[in-house]
CSV table of N, CA and C in Angstrom, one decimal:
chain,number,residue,atom,x,y,z
L,1,MET,N,182.8,61.5,150.8
L,1,MET,CA,183.3,62.4,149.8
L,1,MET,C,183.8,61.6,148.6
L,2,GLY,N,183.9,60.3,148.7
L,2,GLY,CA,184.2,59.4,147.6
L,2,GLY,C,185.7,59.5,147.2
L,3,LEU,N,186.6,59.8,148.1
L,3,LEU,CA,188.0,59.9,147.8
L,3,LEU,C,188.6,58.5,147.9
L,4,VAL,N,189.5,58.2,147.0
L,4,VAL,CA,190.2,57.0,147.0
L,4,VAL,C,191.5,57.1,147.8
L,5,ASN,N,192.2,58.2,147.7
L,5,ASN,CA,193.4,58.5,148.4
L,5,ASN,C,193.3,59.7,149.3
L,6,ARG,N,194.1,59.7,150.3
L,6,ARG,CA,194.2,60.9,151.2
L,6,ARG,C,194.8,62.1,150.4
L,7,PRO,N,194.2,63.2,150.4
L,7,PRO,CA,194.7,64.4,149.7
L,7,PRO,C,196.0,64.8,150.2
L,8,THR,N,196.8,65.4,149.4
L,8,THR,CA,198.1,66.0,149.8
L,8,THR,C,198.1,67.5,150.0
L,9,GLN,N,197.1,68.1,149.3
L,9,GLN,CA,197.0,69.6,149.4
L,9,GLN,C,196.4,70.0,150.7
L,10,LEU,N,197.0,71.0,151.3
L,10,LEU,CA,196.5,71.4,152.7
L,10,LEU,C,195.1,71.9,152.6
L,11,ALA,N,194.7,72.7,151.6
L,11,ALA,CA,193.4,73.2,151.6
L,11,ALA,C,192.3,72.1,151.5
L,12,LYS,N,192.7,71.1,150.8
L,12,LYS,CA,191.7,69.9,150.6
L,12,LYS,C,191.6,69.2,152.0
L,13,LYS,N,192.7,69.0,152.7
L,13,LYS,CA,192.7,68.4,154.0
L,13,LYS,C,191.8,69.3,155.0
L,14,GLN,N,192.0,70.6,154.9
L,14,GLN,CA,191.2,71.4,155.7
L,14,GLN,C,189.7,71.3,155.4
L,15,ALA,N,189.4,71.3,154.2
L,15,ALA,CA,188.0,71.2,153.8
L,15,ALA,C,187.4,69.8,154.2
L,16,LEU,N,188.1,68.8,154.1
L,16,LEU,CA,187.7,67.5,154.6
L,16,LEU,C,187.5,67.4,156.1
L,17,ALA,N,188.4,68.1,156.8
L,17,ALA,CA,188.3,68.2,158.3
L,17,ALA,C,187.0,68.9,158.6
L,18,ALA,N,186.7,69.9,157.9
L,18,ALA,CA,185.5,70.7,158.2
L,18,ALA,C,184.2,69.8,158.0
L,19,VAL,N,184.2,69.0,156.9
L,19,VAL,CA,183.1,68.1,156.6
L,19,VAL,C,183.1,67.0,157.7
L,20,GLY,N,184.2,66.5,158.1
L,20,GLY,CA,184.2,65.4,159.1
L,20,GLY,C,183.8,65.9,160.5
L,21,GLN,N,184.1,67.2,160.8
L,21,GLN,CA,183.7,67.7,162.1
L,21,GLN,C,182.2,67.7,162.3
L,22,VAL,N,181.4,67.9,161.2
L,22,VAL,CA,180.0,67.9,161.3
L,22,VAL,C,179.5,66.4,161.7
L,23,HIS,N,180.1,65.4,161.1
L,23,HIS,CA,179.8,64.1,161.4
L,23,HIS,C,180.2,63.7,162.8
L,24,LEU,N,181.4,64.1,163.2
L,24,LEU,CA,181.8,63.8,164.6
L,24,LEU,C,180.9,64.4,165.6
L,25,MET,N,180.5,65.7,165.4
L,25,MET,CA,179.6,66.3,166.4
L,25,MET,C,178.2,65.7,166.4
L,26,ARG,N,177.7,65.2,165.2
L,26,ARG,CA,176.5,64.5,165.2
L,26,ARG,C,176.5,63.2,166.0
L,27,TYR,N,177.6,62.5,165.9
L,27,TYR,CA,177.8,61.3,166.7
L,27,TYR,C,177.8,61.7,168.2
L,28,TYR,N,178.5,62.7,168.6
L,28,TYR,CA,178.5,63.1,170.0
L,28,TYR,C,177.1,63.5,170.5
L,29,GLU,N,176.4,64.3,169.6
L,29,GLU,CA,175.1,64.7,170.0
L,29,GLU,C,174.1,63.5,170.2
L,30,ASP,N,174.1,62.6,169.2
L,30,ASP,CA,173.3,61.4,169.3
L,30,ASP,C,173.6,60.6,170.6
L,31,PHE,N,174.9,60.4,170.8
L,31,PHE,CA,175.3,59.5,171.9
L,31,PHE,C,174.9,60.2,173.3
L,32,LEU,N,175.2,61.5,173.4
L,32,LEU,CA,175.0,62.1,174.7
L,32,LEU,C,173.5,62.4,174.9
L,33,SER,N,172.8,62.7,173.8
L,33,SER,CA,171.3,63.0,174.0
L,33,SER,C,170.6,61.7,174.4
L,34,ALA,N,171.1,60.5,174.0
L,34,ALA,CA,170.5,59.3,174.4
L,34,ALA,C,170.7,59.0,175.9
L,35,LEU,N,171.7,59.7,176.5
L,35,LEU,CA,171.9,59.6,177.9
L,35,LEU,C,171.3,60.8,178.7
L,36,GLY,N,170.5,61.6,178.0
L,36,GLY,CA,169.9,62.8,178.6
L,36,GLY,C,170.9,63.9,178.8
L,37,LEU,N,172.0,63.9,178.1
L,37,LEU,CA,173.0,65.0,178.2
L,37,LEU,C,173.0,65.8,177.0
L,38,ARG,N,173.6,67.0,177.1
L,38,ARG,CA,173.8,67.9,175.9
L,38,ARG,C,175.3,68.1,175.7
L,39,CYS,N,175.7,68.4,174.5
L,39,CYS,CA,177.1,68.7,174.3
L,39,CYS,C,177.2,70.0,173.6
L,40,ALA,N,178.4,70.5,173.6
L,40,ALA,CA,178.8,71.8,173.0
L,40,ALA,C,180.1,71.6,172.3
L,41,GLN,N,180.1,72.1,171.1
L,41,GLN,CA,181.4,72.1,170.3
L,41,GLN,C,182.3,73.3,170.6
L,42,VAL,N,183.5,73.0,170.9
L,42,VAL,CA,184.5,74.0,171.2
L,42,VAL,C,185.7,73.7,170.3
L,43,LEU,N,186.0,74.6,169.3
L,43,LEU,CA,187.1,74.4,168.4
L,43,LEU,C,188.2,75.4,168.8
L,44,LEU,N,189.4,74.9,169.1
L,44,LEU,CA,190.5,75.8,169.6
L,44,LEU,C,191.7,75.6,168.7
L,45,THR,N,192.6,76.5,168.9
L,45,THR,CA,194.0,76.4,168.3
L,45,THR,C,195.0,76.6,169.5
L,46,LEU,N,196.2,76.2,169.2
L,46,LEU,CA,197.2,76.4,170.2
L,46,LEU,C,197.3,77.9,170.6
L,47,ASP,N,197.2,78.7,169.6
L,47,ASP,CA,197.2,80.2,169.8
L,47,ASP,C,196.2,80.6,170.8
L,48,ASN,N,195.0,80.0,170.8
L,48,ASN,CA,193.9,80.4,171.7
L,48,ASN,C,194.3,80.1,173.1
L,49,LEU,N,195.2,79.1,173.3
L,49,LEU,CA,195.6,78.8,174.7
L,49,LEU,C,196.9,79.5,175.1
L,50,ALA,N,197.7,79.9,174.1
L,50,ALA,CA,198.9,80.6,174.4
L,50,ALA,C,198.7,82.1,174.6
L,51,ASN,N,197.7,82.7,174.1
L,51,ASN,CA,197.3,84.1,174.3
L,51,ASN,C,196.5,84.2,175.5
L,52,ARG,N,196.9,85.0,176.5
L,52,ARG,CA,196.3,85.1,177.8
L,52,ARG,C,194.8,85.5,177.7
L,53,ASP,N,194.5,86.5,176.9
L,53,ASP,CA,193.1,86.9,176.8
L,53,ASP,C,192.2,85.9,176.2
L,54,GLN,N,192.8,85.2,175.1
L,54,GLN,CA,192.0,84.2,174.5
L,54,GLN,C,191.8,83.0,175.4
L,55,TYR,N,192.8,82.6,176.1
L,55,TYR,CA,192.8,81.6,177.1
L,55,TYR,C,191.7,81.8,178.1
L,56,LEU,N,191.7,83.1,178.7
L,56,LEU,CA,190.6,83.4,179.7
L,56,LEU,C,189.2,83.4,179.1
L,57,ASN,N,189.1,83.8,177.8
L,57,ASN,CA,187.8,83.7,177.2
L,57,ASN,C,187.3,82.3,177.0
L,58,ALA,N,188.3,81.4,176.6
L,58,ALA,CA,187.9,80.0,176.5
L,58,ALA,C,187.6,79.4,177.9
L,59,ARG,N,188.4,79.7,178.9
L,59,ARG,CA,188.1,79.2,180.2
L,59,ARG,C,186.7,79.7,180.7
L,60,ASN,N,186.4,80.9,180.5
L,60,ASN,CA,185.1,81.4,180.9
L,60,ASN,C,183.9,80.7,180.1
L,61,THR,N,184.2,80.4,178.9
L,61,THR,CA,183.2,79.6,178.1
L,61,THR,C,183.0,78.3,178.7
L,62,PHE,N,184.1,77.6,179.0
L,62,PHE,CA,184.0,76.2,179.6
L,62,PHE,C,183.2,76.3,180.9
L,63,THR,N,183.5,77.3,181.7
L,63,THR,CA,182.8,77.5,183.0
L,63,THR,C,181.3,77.6,182.8
L,64,GLU,N,180.9,78.4,181.8
L,64,GLU,CA,179.5,78.6,181.6
L,64,GLU,C,178.8,77.4,181.0
L,65,LEU,N,179.5,76.7,180.1
L,65,LEU,CA,179.0,75.5,179.5
L,65,LEU,C,178.7,74.4,180.6
L,66,LEU,N,179.7,74.3,181.5
L,66,LEU,CA,179.5,73.3,182.6
L,66,LEU,C,178.4,73.8,183.5
L,67,ALA,N,178.2,75.1,183.7
L,67,ALA,CA,177.1,75.6,184.6
L,67,ALA,C,175.8,75.3,183.9
L,68,TYR,N,175.7,75.3,182.6
L,68,TYR,CA,174.5,74.9,181.9
L,68,TYR,C,174.3,73.4,181.8
L,69,GLY,N,175.3,72.6,182.3
L,69,GLY,CA,175.2,71.2,182.2
L,69,GLY,C,175.5,70.6,180.9
L,70,ALA,N,176.2,71.4,180.0
L,70,ALA,CA,176.7,70.9,178.7
L,70,ALA,C,178.1,70.3,178.8
L,71,ILE,N,178.3,69.3,178.1
L,71,ILE,CA,179.6,68.6,178.0
L,71,ILE,C,180.4,69.2,176.9
L,72,PRO,N,181.5,69.9,177.1
L,72,PRO,CA,182.3,70.4,176.0
L,72,PRO,C,183.0,69.3,175.3
L,73,VAL,N,182.8,69.3,174.0
L,73,VAL,CA,183.6,68.4,173.1
L,73,VAL,C,184.6,69.3,172.4
L,74,VAL,N,185.9,69.1,172.8
L,74,VAL,CA,186.9,70.0,172.3
L,74,VAL,C,187.7,69.3,171.2
L,75,ASN,N,188.0,70.1,170.2
L,75,ASN,CA,188.8,69.6,169.1
L,75,ASN,C,189.6,70.8,168.5
L,76,GLU,N,190.6,70.5,167.8
L,76,GLU,CA,191.4,71.6,167.2
L,76,GLU,C,190.7,72.1,166.0
L,77,ASN,N,190.8,73.4,165.8
L,77,ASN,CA,190.1,74.0,164.6
L,77,ASN,C,191.0,73.8,163.4
L,78,ASP,N,190.8,72.7,162.7
L,78,ASP,CA,191.7,72.4,161.6
L,78,ASP,C,191.6,73.3,160.4
L,79,THR,N,190.5,74.1,160.3
L,79,THR,CA,190.4,75.0,159.2
L,79,THR,C,191.4,76.2,159.3
L,80,VAL,N,191.9,76.4,160.5
L,80,VAL,CA,192.9,77.5,160.7
L,80,VAL,C,194.2,77.0,161.3
L,81,ALA,N,194.2,75.9,162.0
L,81,ALA,CA,195.4,75.3,162.6
L,81,ALA,C,195.8,74.2,161.8
L,82,VAL,N,197.0,74.3,161.2
L,82,VAL,CA,197.3,73.3,160.1
L,82,VAL,C,198.5,72.4,160.4
L,83,GLN,N,199.1,72.6,161.6
L,83,GLN,CA,200.4,71.8,161.8
L,83,GLN,C,200.2,70.3,161.7
L,84,GLU,N,199.1,69.8,162.3
L,84,GLU,CA,198.9,68.3,162.3
L,84,GLU,C,198.5,67.9,160.9
L,85,LEU,N,197.8,68.7,160.1
L,85,LEU,CA,197.3,68.4,158.8
L,85,LEU,C,198.5,68.3,157.8
L,86,ARG,N,199.6,68.9,158.1
L,86,ARG,CA,200.7,68.8,157.1
L,86,ARG,C,201.3,67.4,157.0
L,87,PHE,N,201.0,66.5,157.9
L,87,PHE,CA,201.6,65.2,157.8
L,87,PHE,C,200.7,64.3,157.1
């Protein structure tokens, strides 16, 4: 992105996190596919785990991913969860 300094505005940090997420997943995809494995991106927030229905949905998704032989790559969804980005 050609930035010299880390942005201070939250929206800019969120946008950069979204751009970086693509590169991160490409790395995981390349690495795991070289080993004959597949990966799946799972973006969560704390709310997804605190809410029982959302937690159960996430758990069911993990169960199915593992049944398909996919390795879940879990990261926080920084475009909507912003607590860590504030620092």
